[in-house]
Short mmCIF file of C-alpha atoms and ligand atoms in Angstrom, two decimals:
data_model
loop_
_atom_site.label_atom_id
_atom_site.label_comp_id
_atom_site.label_asym_id
_atom_site.label_seq_id
_atom_site.Cartn_x
_atom_site.Cartn_y
_atom_site.Cartn_z
CA UNK A 29 -16.55 -81.85 -58.15
CA UNK A 30 -14.93 -85.19 -58.50
CA UNK A 31 -15.20 -86.86 -61.85
CA UNK A 32 -17.18 -90.09 -61.75
CA UNK A 33 -15.23 -92.24 -64.14
CA UNK A 34 -16.77 -95.27 -65.79
CA UNK A 35 -15.08 -98.49 -64.63
CA UNK A 36 -14.13 -99.41 -68.24
CA UNK A 37 -13.97 -96.02 -69.85
CA UNK A 38 -14.49 -95.75 -73.59
CA UNK A 39 -12.64 -92.54 -74.28
CA UNK A 40 -13.86 -92.03 -77.80
CA UNK A 41 -16.23 -89.13 -78.31
CA UNK A 42 -19.14 -91.52 -78.84
CA UNK A 43 -18.20 -93.50 -75.75
CA UNK A 44 -18.00 -90.43 -73.54
CA UNK A 45 -21.30 -89.14 -74.92
CA UNK A 46 -22.94 -92.45 -74.16
CA UNK A 47 -21.57 -92.52 -70.62
CA UNK A 48 -22.75 -89.01 -69.89
CA UNK A 49 -26.20 -89.63 -71.35
CA UNK A 50 -26.57 -92.71 -69.15
CA UNK A 51 -25.38 -90.88 -66.03
CA UNK A 52 -27.62 -87.88 -66.67
CA UNK A 53 -30.57 -90.11 -67.42
CA UNK A 54 -30.13 -92.14 -64.25
CA UNK A 55 -30.03 -88.93 -62.23
CA UNK A 56 -33.16 -87.49 -63.87
CA UNK A 57 -31.07 -84.83 -65.63
CA UNK A 58 -31.43 -85.91 -69.27
CA UNK A 59 -32.96 -82.52 -70.17
CA UNK A 60 -29.47 -81.00 -70.36
CA UNK A 61 -29.07 -82.77 -73.72
CA UNK A 62 -32.11 -81.06 -75.23
CA UNK A 63 -30.13 -78.86 -77.64
CA UNK A 64 -27.54 -81.56 -78.47
CA UNK A 65 -28.55 -81.93 -82.11
CA UNK A 66 -28.11 -78.18 -82.63
CA UNK A 67 -24.55 -78.10 -81.25
CA UNK A 68 -21.39 -78.12 -83.30
CA UNK A 69 -18.43 -80.27 -82.33
CA UNK A 70 -16.88 -77.65 -80.01
CA UNK A 71 -20.21 -77.06 -78.26
CA UNK A 72 -20.74 -80.77 -77.69
CA UNK A 73 -17.21 -81.14 -76.36
CA UNK A 74 -17.72 -78.26 -73.94
CA UNK A 75 -20.99 -79.64 -72.58
CA UNK A 76 -19.53 -83.13 -72.27
CA UNK A 77 -16.56 -81.80 -70.34
CA UNK A 78 -18.83 -80.02 -67.88
CA UNK A 79 -21.03 -83.08 -67.49
CA UNK A 80 -18.06 -85.35 -66.86
CA UNK A 81 -17.24 -83.19 -63.82
CA UNK A 82 -20.73 -83.46 -62.33
CA UNK A 83 -20.99 -85.41 -59.08
CA UNK A 84 -24.60 -86.65 -59.33
CA UNK A 85 -24.58 -88.11 -55.85
CA UNK A 86 -23.79 -84.66 -54.43
CA UNK A 87 -26.30 -83.05 -56.78
CA UNK A 88 -29.00 -85.38 -55.45
CA UNK A 89 -28.21 -84.36 -51.89
CA UNK A 90 -28.26 -80.67 -52.82
CA UNK A 91 -31.58 -81.10 -54.62
CA UNK A 92 -33.06 -82.72 -51.51
CA UNK A 93 -31.69 -79.87 -49.37
CA UNK A 94 -33.38 -77.39 -51.67
CA UNK A 95 -36.73 -79.12 -51.48
CA UNK A 96 -36.77 -78.89 -47.70
CA UNK A 97 -38.56 -75.62 -46.97
CA UNK A 98 -36.85 -75.33 -43.64
CA UNK A 99 -34.08 -77.42 -42.14
CA UNK A 100 -35.53 -80.29 -40.12
CA UNK A 101 -36.33 -79.04 -36.60
CA UNK A 102 -33.73 -80.29 -34.15
CA UNK A 103 -34.77 -82.06 -30.97
CA UNK A 104 -33.42 -79.32 -28.76
CA UNK A 105 -32.48 -75.66 -29.12
CA UNK A 106 -28.71 -75.36 -29.52
CA UNK A 107 -26.84 -73.78 -26.69
CA UNK A 108 -25.17 -70.59 -27.91
CA UNK A 109 -22.28 -69.02 -26.06
CA UNK A 110 -19.99 -66.16 -27.08
CA UNK A 111 -16.38 -66.97 -28.00
CA UNK A 112 -13.50 -66.20 -25.69
CA UNK A 113 -12.51 -62.86 -27.13
CA UNK A 114 -9.05 -61.40 -27.05
CA UNK A 115 -10.50 -57.93 -26.54
CA UNK A 116 -9.68 -54.59 -28.08
CA UNK A 117 -9.74 -52.89 -24.69
CA UNK A 118 -6.95 -54.66 -22.82
CA UNK A 119 -6.05 -54.76 -19.18
CA UNK A 120 -2.46 -55.06 -18.05
CA UNK A 121 -2.42 -58.85 -18.33
CA UNK A 122 -3.83 -58.87 -21.84
CA UNK A 123 -1.42 -56.11 -22.89
CA UNK A 124 1.52 -58.17 -21.69
CA UNK A 125 0.28 -61.18 -23.67
CA UNK A 126 -0.27 -58.94 -26.69
CA UNK A 127 3.37 -57.80 -26.51
CA UNK A 128 4.65 -61.36 -26.39
CA UNK A 129 2.33 -62.40 -29.23
CA UNK A 130 3.39 -59.45 -31.37
CA UNK A 131 7.03 -60.42 -30.91
CA UNK A 132 6.24 -63.99 -31.93
CA UNK A 133 4.20 -62.81 -34.92
CA UNK A 134 7.10 -60.64 -36.04
CA UNK A 135 9.40 -63.64 -35.85
CA UNK A 136 7.04 -65.60 -38.10
CA UNK A 137 6.87 -62.71 -40.55
CA UNK A 138 10.62 -62.08 -40.48
CA UNK A 139 11.24 -65.77 -41.08
CA UNK A 140 9.02 -65.85 -44.18
CA UNK A 141 6.68 -68.34 -42.52
CA UNK A 142 3.50 -66.45 -43.49
CA UNK A 143 1.81 -66.88 -46.88
CA UNK A 144 -0.93 -64.46 -47.87
CA UNK A 145 -4.14 -65.76 -49.36
CA UNK A 146 -6.92 -63.74 -50.93
CA UNK A 147 -10.28 -65.16 -51.95
CA UNK A 148 -11.42 -63.47 -55.13
CA UNK A 149 -13.56 -66.11 -56.76
CA UNK A 150 -16.92 -64.53 -55.96
CA UNK A 151 -19.27 -63.21 -58.60
CA UNK A 152 -19.74 -59.76 -57.07
CA UNK A 153 -23.33 -59.76 -58.24
CA UNK A 154 -24.45 -57.07 -55.78
CA UNK A 155 -21.76 -54.69 -57.01
CA UNK A 156 -22.83 -55.34 -60.57
CA UNK A 157 -19.35 -54.71 -62.00
CA UNK A 158 -18.44 -56.33 -65.28
CA UNK A 159 -15.15 -57.96 -64.31
CA UNK A 160 -13.37 -59.46 -61.31
CA UNK A 161 -14.19 -57.41 -58.20
CA UNK A 162 -10.49 -56.96 -57.48
CA UNK A 163 -10.19 -54.81 -60.62
CA UNK A 164 -12.65 -52.29 -59.17
CA UNK A 165 -11.07 -48.90 -58.31
CA UNK A 166 -11.50 -47.76 -54.70
CA UNK A 167 -8.43 -45.63 -53.88
CA UNK A 168 -10.18 -42.36 -52.97
CA UNK A 169 -7.63 -40.17 -54.82
CA UNK A 170 -5.42 -42.69 -56.61
CA UNK A 171 -8.24 -44.79 -58.05
CA UNK A 172 -6.10 -47.80 -57.20
CA UNK A 173 -7.98 -51.04 -57.54
CA UNK A 174 -8.74 -53.45 -54.72
CA UNK A 175 -6.03 -55.83 -55.99
CA UNK A 176 -3.45 -53.04 -56.11
CA UNK A 177 -4.27 -51.76 -52.62
CA UNK A 178 -3.89 -55.27 -51.22
CA UNK A 179 -0.68 -55.80 -53.18
CA UNK A 180 0.82 -52.58 -51.82
CA UNK A 181 0.08 -53.72 -48.26
CA UNK A 182 1.91 -56.95 -48.97
CA UNK A 183 4.84 -55.07 -50.48
CA UNK A 184 4.93 -52.87 -47.38
CA UNK A 185 4.95 -55.99 -45.19
CA UNK A 186 7.77 -57.41 -47.30
CA UNK A 187 9.86 -54.26 -46.79
CA UNK A 188 9.19 -54.28 -43.07
CA UNK A 189 10.16 -57.92 -42.65
CA UNK A 190 12.94 -58.10 -45.18
CA UNK A 191 11.49 -60.70 -47.54
CA UNK A 192 9.44 -60.98 -50.71
CA UNK A 193 5.74 -61.60 -49.98
CA UNK A 194 4.14 -64.71 -51.45
CA UNK A 195 0.53 -64.26 -52.50
CA UNK A 196 -1.97 -67.06 -53.14
CA UNK A 197 -4.81 -65.67 -55.24
CA UNK A 198 -7.98 -67.73 -55.44
CA UNK A 199 -10.12 -67.14 -58.51
CA UNK A 200 -12.96 -69.15 -59.98
CA UNK A 201 -13.07 -70.61 -63.49
CA UNK A 202 -15.43 -67.73 -64.32
CA UNK A 203 -12.89 -64.97 -63.53
CA UNK A 204 -9.52 -66.73 -63.58
CA UNK A 205 -8.39 -65.57 -67.04
CA UNK A 206 -9.29 -61.87 -66.63
CA UNK A 207 -7.74 -61.85 -63.16
CA UNK A 208 -4.43 -63.26 -64.38
CA UNK A 209 -4.47 -60.85 -67.32
CA UNK A 210 -5.06 -57.91 -64.98
CA UNK A 211 -2.08 -58.89 -62.84
CA UNK A 212 0.10 -59.28 -65.92
CA UNK A 213 -0.98 -55.96 -67.42
CA UNK A 214 -0.13 -54.28 -64.13
CA UNK A 215 3.28 -55.89 -63.66
CA UNK A 216 1.89 -57.94 -60.76
CA UNK A 217 1.79 -54.60 -58.90
CA UNK A 218 5.50 -54.86 -58.16
CA UNK A 219 5.38 -58.37 -56.69
CA UNK A 220 7.64 -61.07 -58.08
CA UNK A 221 5.48 -62.93 -60.66
CA UNK A 222 6.87 -66.21 -59.33
CA UNK A 223 5.57 -65.25 -55.89
CA UNK A 224 1.99 -64.90 -57.09
CA UNK A 225 0.30 -68.30 -57.12
CA UNK A 226 -3.09 -68.32 -58.82
CA UNK A 227 -5.45 -71.17 -58.10
CA UNK A 228 -9.05 -71.73 -58.89
CA UNK A 229 -11.95 -72.99 -56.85
CA UNK A 230 -14.54 -75.36 -58.29
CA UNK A 231 -17.90 -74.47 -59.73
CA UNK A 232 -21.04 -76.55 -59.46
CA UNK A 233 -24.39 -76.52 -61.21
CA UNK A 234 -27.22 -74.29 -60.06
CA UNK A 235 -30.54 -76.11 -59.73
CA UNK A 236 -34.16 -75.16 -60.23
CA UNK A 237 -36.64 -75.81 -57.44
CA UNK A 238 -37.13 -79.38 -58.70
CA UNK A 239 -33.43 -80.07 -58.40
CA UNK A 240 -32.88 -79.99 -62.19
CA UNK A 241 -29.66 -78.54 -63.60
CA UNK A 242 -30.03 -75.27 -65.50
CA UNK A 243 -28.41 -74.35 -68.80
CA UNK A 244 -26.66 -71.00 -69.24
CA UNK A 245 -26.38 -71.69 -72.99
CA UNK A 246 -27.22 -74.56 -75.30
CA UNK A 247 -23.72 -75.92 -74.78
CA UNK A 248 -23.16 -74.91 -71.19
CA UNK A 249 -24.47 -75.72 -67.74
CA UNK A 250 -25.34 -72.85 -65.44
CA UNK A 251 -22.39 -73.13 -63.05
CA UNK A 252 -21.61 -71.08 -59.95
CA UNK A 253 -18.54 -70.96 -57.69
CA UNK A 254 -18.78 -73.31 -54.70
CA UNK A 255 -18.33 -70.62 -52.03
CA UNK A 256 -15.25 -69.40 -50.19
CA UNK A 257 -15.25 -72.68 -48.28
CA UNK A 258 -14.11 -74.16 -51.61
CA UNK A 259 -10.78 -72.43 -51.05
CA UNK A 260 -9.60 -75.11 -48.64
CA UNK A 261 -10.02 -78.01 -51.04
CA UNK A 262 -8.62 -75.85 -53.83
CA UNK A 263 -5.49 -75.09 -51.80
CA UNK A 264 -4.83 -78.81 -51.69
CA UNK A 265 -5.85 -79.80 -55.22
CA UNK A 266 -3.98 -76.91 -56.88
CA UNK A 267 -0.65 -77.73 -55.28
CA UNK A 268 -0.68 -74.48 -53.28
CA UNK A 269 -0.17 -76.33 -50.01
CA UNK A 270 2.84 -78.13 -51.42
CA UNK A 271 4.17 -74.85 -52.72
CA UNK A 272 3.83 -73.41 -49.22
CA UNK A 273 5.69 -76.30 -47.69
CA UNK A 274 8.47 -75.97 -50.25
CA UNK A 275 8.87 -72.34 -49.30
CA UNK A 276 8.79 -72.95 -45.54
CA UNK A 277 5.42 -71.26 -45.11
CA UNK A 278 3.61 -72.63 -42.06
CA UNK A 279 0.81 -70.12 -41.64
CA UNK A 280 -1.78 -68.76 -44.05
CA UNK A 281 -3.10 -65.23 -43.62
CA UNK A 282 -6.56 -65.34 -45.23
CA UNK A 283 -8.56 -62.28 -46.34
CA UNK A 284 -11.24 -61.26 -48.83
CA UNK A 285 -10.82 -59.18 -51.95
CA UNK A 286 -13.60 -56.78 -51.03
CA UNK A 287 -12.08 -55.33 -47.85
CA UNK A 288 -9.16 -52.97 -48.60
CA UNK A 289 -8.76 -52.39 -44.85
CA UNK A 290 -7.59 -55.97 -44.29
CA UNK A 291 -4.16 -56.08 -42.59
CA UNK A 292 -2.73 -59.44 -43.57
CA UNK A 293 0.65 -58.98 -41.90
CA UNK A 294 -0.74 -58.33 -38.42
CA UNK A 295 1.95 -59.61 -36.06
CA UNK A 296 -0.38 -59.58 -33.05
CA UNK A 297 -3.03 -61.75 -34.71
CA UNK A 298 -0.58 -64.21 -36.22
CA UNK A 299 1.37 -64.42 -32.97
CA UNK A 300 -1.74 -65.00 -30.85
CA UNK A 301 -2.81 -67.76 -33.22
CA UNK A 302 0.54 -69.54 -33.08
CA UNK A 303 0.95 -69.14 -29.31
CA UNK A 304 -2.44 -70.79 -28.82
CA UNK A 305 -1.45 -73.70 -31.06
CA UNK A 306 -4.63 -72.96 -33.02
CA UNK A 307 -5.58 -74.51 -36.36
CA UNK A 308 -7.76 -71.63 -37.48
CA UNK A 309 -8.34 -68.21 -35.90
CA UNK A 310 -10.48 -65.19 -36.70
CA UNK A 311 -10.69 -61.45 -36.41
CA UNK A 312 -14.00 -59.87 -35.47
CA UNK A 313 -15.36 -56.37 -34.99
CA UNK A 314 -17.94 -55.36 -32.40
CA UNK A 315 -21.41 -55.23 -33.89
CA UNK A 316 -22.61 -51.64 -34.30
CA UNK A 317 -25.73 -52.43 -32.30
CA UNK A 318 -27.91 -55.37 -31.42
CA UNK A 319 -29.91 -54.96 -34.63
CA UNK A 320 -26.97 -55.06 -37.07
CA UNK A 321 -27.66 -58.01 -39.34
CA UNK A 322 -24.30 -59.75 -39.37
CA UNK A 323 -23.29 -63.24 -38.36
CA UNK A 324 -21.41 -63.45 -35.07
CA UNK A 325 -18.76 -65.95 -34.14
CA UNK A 326 -19.65 -68.07 -31.17
CA UNK A 327 -20.02 -71.59 -29.88
CA UNK A 328 -22.97 -73.63 -31.04
CA UNK A 329 -23.41 -76.52 -28.61
CA UNK A 330 -19.80 -76.03 -27.66
CA UNK A 331 -18.51 -75.99 -31.24
CA UNK A 332 -17.01 -72.83 -32.74
CA UNK A 333 -18.85 -71.40 -35.72
CA UNK A 334 -20.76 -68.48 -37.10
CA UNK A 335 -24.23 -67.84 -35.68
CA UNK A 336 -26.55 -66.34 -38.27
CA UNK A 337 -28.38 -63.19 -37.20
CA UNK A 338 -31.71 -64.96 -37.65
CA UNK A 339 -30.60 -67.83 -35.38
CA UNK A 340 -29.97 -65.50 -32.45
CA UNK A 341 -33.10 -65.01 -30.34
CA UNK A 342 -33.93 -61.32 -29.71
CA UNK A 343 -33.10 -61.60 -26.00
CA UNK A 344 -29.65 -63.00 -26.86
CA UNK A 345 -29.08 -60.28 -29.46
CA UNK A 346 -29.70 -57.66 -26.78
CA UNK A 347 -27.84 -59.44 -23.94
CA UNK A 348 -24.82 -57.65 -22.49
CA UNK A 349 -21.80 -58.84 -20.54
CA UNK A 350 -20.43 -57.51 -17.23
CA UNK A 351 -18.71 -54.63 -19.08
CA UNK A 352 -21.97 -53.52 -20.67
CA UNK A 353 -20.92 -54.63 -24.17
CA UNK A 354 -23.14 -56.86 -26.28
CA UNK A 355 -22.53 -60.45 -25.25
CA UNK A 356 -22.83 -61.66 -28.87
CA UNK A 357 -20.88 -58.87 -30.50
CA UNK A 358 -18.19 -60.77 -32.39
CA UNK A 359 -19.14 -59.68 -35.93
CA UNK A 360 -17.39 -61.88 -38.48
CA UNK A 361 -15.11 -59.96 -40.93
CA UNK A 362 -13.75 -63.04 -42.69
CA UNK A 363 -10.13 -62.52 -41.77
CA UNK A 364 -8.50 -65.74 -40.64
CA UNK A 365 -5.18 -67.34 -39.79
CA UNK A 366 -4.90 -70.98 -40.83
CA UNK A 367 -2.05 -73.31 -40.09
CA UNK A 368 -0.81 -75.05 -43.21
CA UNK A 369 -0.78 -78.30 -41.24
CA UNK A 370 -4.45 -77.76 -40.27
CA UNK A 371 -5.54 -77.27 -43.90
CA UNK A 372 -3.44 -80.25 -44.93
CA UNK A 373 -5.09 -82.46 -42.34
CA UNK A 374 -8.57 -81.22 -43.26
CA UNK A 375 -8.07 -81.95 -46.92
CA UNK A 376 -6.04 -85.12 -46.75
CA UNK A 377 -7.47 -87.89 -48.91
CA UNK A 378 -9.50 -85.32 -50.86
CA UNK A 379 -12.43 -85.45 -48.46
CA UNK A 380 -13.34 -82.25 -46.72
CA UNK A 381 -16.94 -82.09 -45.71
CA UNK A 382 -18.20 -78.64 -44.91
CA UNK A 383 -21.96 -78.09 -44.66
CA UNK A 384 -23.70 -76.82 -47.80
CA UNK A 385 -25.57 -73.53 -47.68
CA UNK A 386 -28.42 -72.89 -50.08
CA UNK A 387 -28.60 -69.46 -51.73
CA UNK A 388 -32.07 -69.22 -53.24
CA UNK A 389 -32.07 -66.99 -56.31
CA UNK A 390 -33.95 -66.22 -59.45
CA UNK A 391 -31.53 -66.90 -62.30
CA UNK A 392 -31.57 -66.03 -65.94
CA UNK A 393 -31.19 -69.37 -67.74
CA UNK A 394 -32.45 -71.17 -70.84
CA UNK A 395 -36.07 -72.25 -70.76
CA UNK A 396 -37.49 -75.30 -72.54
CA UNK A 397 -36.90 -73.50 -75.82
CA UNK A 398 -33.66 -71.56 -76.14
CA UNK A 399 -35.15 -68.35 -74.75
CA UNK A 400 -33.61 -66.87 -71.62
CA UNK A 401 -36.13 -66.87 -68.83
CA UNK A 402 -36.12 -66.11 -65.11
CA UNK A 403 -36.03 -69.39 -63.20
CA UNK A 404 -36.35 -69.75 -59.43
CA UNK A 405 -33.77 -72.08 -57.94
CA UNK A 406 -30.56 -72.02 -55.97
CA UNK A 407 -26.79 -71.93 -55.98
CA UNK A 408 -24.87 -73.91 -53.38
CA UNK A 409 -21.87 -72.82 -51.36
CA UNK A 410 -19.68 -73.89 -48.49
CA UNK A 411 -18.31 -71.25 -46.13
CA UNK A 412 -14.76 -71.10 -44.83
CA UNK A 413 -15.85 -70.22 -41.28
CA UNK A 414 -17.45 -73.67 -40.96
CA UNK A 415 -13.91 -75.05 -40.79
CA UNK A 416 -13.59 -73.35 -37.38
CA UNK A 417 -15.59 -76.28 -35.99
CA UNK A 418 -12.75 -78.57 -36.98
CA UNK A 419 -10.04 -76.60 -35.21
CA UNK A 420 -9.26 -77.92 -31.74
CA UNK A 421 -8.40 -74.45 -30.53
CA UNK A 422 -9.01 -71.05 -32.02
CA UNK A 423 -8.26 -67.42 -31.23
CA UNK A 424 -10.89 -64.73 -31.76
CA UNK A 425 -9.27 -61.31 -31.85
CA UNK A 426 -11.44 -58.23 -31.60
CA UNK A 427 -10.22 -55.38 -33.81
CA UNK A 428 -11.45 -51.88 -34.58
CA UNK A 429 -13.99 -51.62 -37.37
CA UNK A 430 -12.75 -48.12 -38.28
CA UNK A 431 -9.25 -49.47 -38.88
CA UNK A 432 -9.87 -52.93 -40.33
CA UNK A 433 -13.24 -53.32 -41.99
CA UNK A 434 -15.26 -51.58 -44.67
CA UNK A 435 -16.11 -53.97 -47.49
CA UNK A 436 -17.23 -53.18 -51.02
CA UNK A 437 -20.37 -55.24 -51.49
CA UNK A 438 -23.09 -53.06 -52.97
CA UNK A 439 -23.47 -50.71 -55.89
CA UNK A 440 -24.42 -47.85 -53.57
CA UNK A 441 -25.40 -47.06 -49.99
CA UNK A 442 -24.00 -49.10 -47.12
CA UNK A 443 -20.94 -51.25 -47.86
CA UNK A 444 -20.48 -49.72 -51.30
CA UNK A 445 -17.38 -48.36 -53.05
CA UNK A 446 -18.47 -44.86 -51.98
CA UNK A 447 -18.86 -45.78 -48.32
CA UNK A 448 -15.51 -47.60 -48.44
CA UNK A 449 -13.74 -44.55 -49.95
CA UNK A 450 -15.30 -42.30 -47.29
CA UNK A 451 -14.23 -44.70 -44.55
CA UNK A 452 -10.67 -44.73 -45.90
CA UNK A 453 -10.60 -40.91 -45.89
CA UNK A 454 -12.08 -40.80 -42.40
CA UNK A 455 -9.34 -43.09 -41.12
CA UNK A 456 -6.56 -41.17 -42.88
CA UNK A 457 -7.97 -37.86 -41.62
CA UNK A 458 -7.84 -39.19 -38.07
CA UNK A 459 -4.10 -39.76 -38.56
CA UNK A 460 -3.63 -36.05 -39.29
CA UNK A 461 -4.95 -34.98 -35.90
CA UNK A 462 -2.14 -33.34 -33.89
CA UNK A 463 0.26 -33.81 -36.81
CA UNK A 464 0.41 -30.09 -37.52
CA UNK A 465 -0.89 -30.70 -41.04
CA UNK A 466 -4.08 -28.97 -42.05
CA UNK A 467 -6.83 -31.05 -43.58
CA UNK A 468 -7.20 -30.36 -47.31
CA UNK A 469 -10.17 -28.51 -48.80
CA UNK A 470 -11.25 -31.38 -51.06
CA UNK A 471 -13.86 -33.80 -49.80
CA UNK A 472 -14.67 -37.47 -50.33
CA UNK A 473 -18.17 -37.90 -49.00
CA UNK A 474 -18.18 -35.89 -45.79
CA UNK A 475 -14.47 -36.40 -45.07
CA UNK A 476 -11.30 -34.57 -46.12
CA UNK A 477 -9.87 -36.00 -49.34
CA UNK A 478 -6.76 -37.79 -48.06
CA UNK A 479 -5.13 -40.98 -49.22
CA UNK A 480 -2.14 -42.64 -47.63
CA UNK A 481 -0.39 -45.28 -49.70
CA UNK A 482 0.26 -48.43 -47.61
CA UNK A 483 3.89 -48.04 -48.71
CA UNK A 484 3.94 -44.63 -46.98
CA UNK A 485 2.35 -45.86 -43.76
CA UNK A 486 0.10 -48.69 -42.61
CA UNK A 487 -1.11 -47.11 -39.41
CA UNK A 488 -1.12 -43.88 -37.47
CA UNK A 489 2.17 -44.55 -35.65
CA UNK A 490 4.03 -45.23 -38.85
CA UNK A 491 2.42 -42.20 -40.46
CA UNK A 492 3.60 -39.91 -37.63
CA UNK A 493 7.08 -41.43 -37.89
CA UNK A 494 7.20 -40.71 -41.63
CA UNK A 495 6.29 -37.10 -40.99
CA UNK A 496 8.98 -36.85 -38.30
CA UNK A 497 11.44 -38.21 -40.85
CA UNK A 498 10.56 -35.26 -43.06
CA UNK A 499 8.31 -36.95 -45.62
CA UNK A 500 5.40 -34.91 -46.91
CA UNK A 501 2.21 -35.29 -48.89
CA UNK A 502 1.32 -33.77 -52.25
CA UNK A 503 -1.70 -31.59 -52.86
CA UNK A 504 -3.69 -32.83 -55.84
CA UNK A 505 -5.36 -30.73 -58.54
CA UNK A 506 -8.73 -31.40 -56.92
CA UNK A 507 -7.65 -30.17 -53.49
CA UNK A 508 -6.86 -33.59 -51.99
CA UNK A 509 -3.75 -34.67 -50.14
CA UNK A 510 -1.79 -37.77 -51.13
CA UNK A 511 1.00 -39.46 -49.21
CA UNK A 512 2.86 -41.78 -51.56
CA UNK A 513 5.63 -44.35 -51.26
CA UNK A 514 8.69 -42.23 -50.39
CA UNK A 515 11.02 -44.72 -52.12
CA UNK A 516 9.16 -44.24 -55.40
CA UNK A 517 9.30 -40.44 -55.08
CA UNK A 518 13.00 -40.15 -54.17
P1 UTP B 30 -19.44 -62.54 -50.92
O1 UTP B 30 -20.17 -63.48 -50.10
O2 UTP B 30 -19.57 -61.11 -50.57
O3 UTP B 30 -19.83 -62.78 -52.42
O4 UTP B 30 -17.93 -62.95 -50.93
P2 UTP B 30 -19.42 -62.03 -53.76
O5 UTP B 30 -19.47 -63.07 -54.81
O6 UTP B 30 -18.14 -61.26 -53.68
O7 UTP B 30 -20.58 -60.98 -53.98
P3 UTP B 30 -22.13 -61.21 -54.27
O8 UTP B 30 -22.67 -61.92 -53.06
O9 UTP B 30 -22.25 -62.01 -55.53
O10 UTP B 30 -22.63 -59.82 -54.41
C1 UTP B 30 -17.05 -62.66 -49.91
C2 UTP B 30 -15.64 -62.97 -50.39
O11 UTP B 30 -15.53 -64.34 -50.70
C3 UTP B 30 -15.10 -64.51 -52.03
C4 UTP B 30 -15.44 -63.22 -52.74
O12 UTP B 30 -14.63 -63.03 -53.87
C5 UTP B 30 -15.20 -62.21 -51.63
O13 UTP B 30 -13.83 -61.94 -51.49
N1 UTP B 30 -15.80 -65.66 -52.62
C6 UTP B 30 -17.14 -65.80 -52.48
C7 UTP B 30 -15.07 -66.58 -53.31
O14 UTP B 30 -13.84 -66.44 -53.45
N2 UTP B 30 -15.72 -67.64 -53.87
C8 UTP B 30 -17.05 -67.82 -53.75
O15 UTP B 30 -17.58 -68.81 -54.28
C9 UTP B 30 -17.79 -66.87 -53.04
#
């Protein structure tokens, strides 16, 4: 949020208090001062600091958004069309383009033009883990954390392309300190500390149904991260974009912390994006079936974006194309390529307007007295995929779900750490087929207990090559099979 400075600021404590009381009062938010007399100096300073960062004009708009039960009905139904997919099943022509794009992507990677960016500022509330989600262990046999698995993929990419990977890690003020500490305690997972650039997204106040700010404590507003769309403004305000330019990075490979299958150094994707002269591109997976409740990428009145499941009429959900596949099948997996110049243009002058999304929630906040009570209200977020609308051209690459997507979202069941571990083992087990190696006795879920370190192999072809080169796996005490970085073992 931008700070709304007084035109003749009185920077004494009393002056700042006065200014903030006046601003809060004018915006109908004076209740946030209700415990003021009980606060010590540090508490008052903390609350003042948070209030100084509040953009009341924005807050007013968000409050109005919240009070609308439904968005205002539009005059006409939007026309929805599927995106032009670069498909997984390729004919000869598409294969030839894929070869050229892969070569171009490899040039970008070899030349150090690709910077890797992870968004890890979310609260992970569904997982219910007490700490940054990236610190959660998901390696089926190694117990490696999400951060470490991603880091090892980047290290593998660095080895392949002969340069040191540069990683931009977005946190939020709520998890920035523990995230940095975790990286430090783990030696930045083998990455050069100077090549890990932490930056933080903004937070903004949660509101009750009347549009009033909530308090998390007597001296603290109830703040929530502003959504992964906040990453774009944060790239600019943190100096990350300048850092990229200094290093000769022209392309950002964007992925989420919760998907250890993400393949950030995918030469095909990056090459397709650059060949198309695109500002922002996306990877998608085919929806499992018409009823899978995921957003799909598509054109909304001719503008690229993400179509919510609920916005797709049943007959469109079921519609198929000439190949018999679902017409609207482009399930969004939140993997993007973004040109540095595109993000720079979007954020120039500090104004990037992405639409706000309302996440209605019941939150535990302070009631009129200091008791914690459940209060119905909302948090507000912007989404990175809404920036697709601002990109003149965009590539949508279809990839295999089995190979590239299994996120850790929930505590158990679908999209949980358990389902993710099973999916990893299923993929690794598929690499063993025809390799002459017997599947181990141990099981993870219903699959053989196998883990392949990204530094051993990133895909089946590389895995087979490693075996041909004489590298082997180790049987673990629990009957699993681990294939580790050969350079670390030798
Ligand atoms: P999700 O939408 O799954 O949210 O984020 P979450 O916060 O991780 O989990 P829940 O919804 O509270 O259970 C998808 C990705 O976007 C990042 C997350 O860290 C995750 O990588 N994200 C989300 C941010 O970086 N900032 C945000 O404000 C929201």
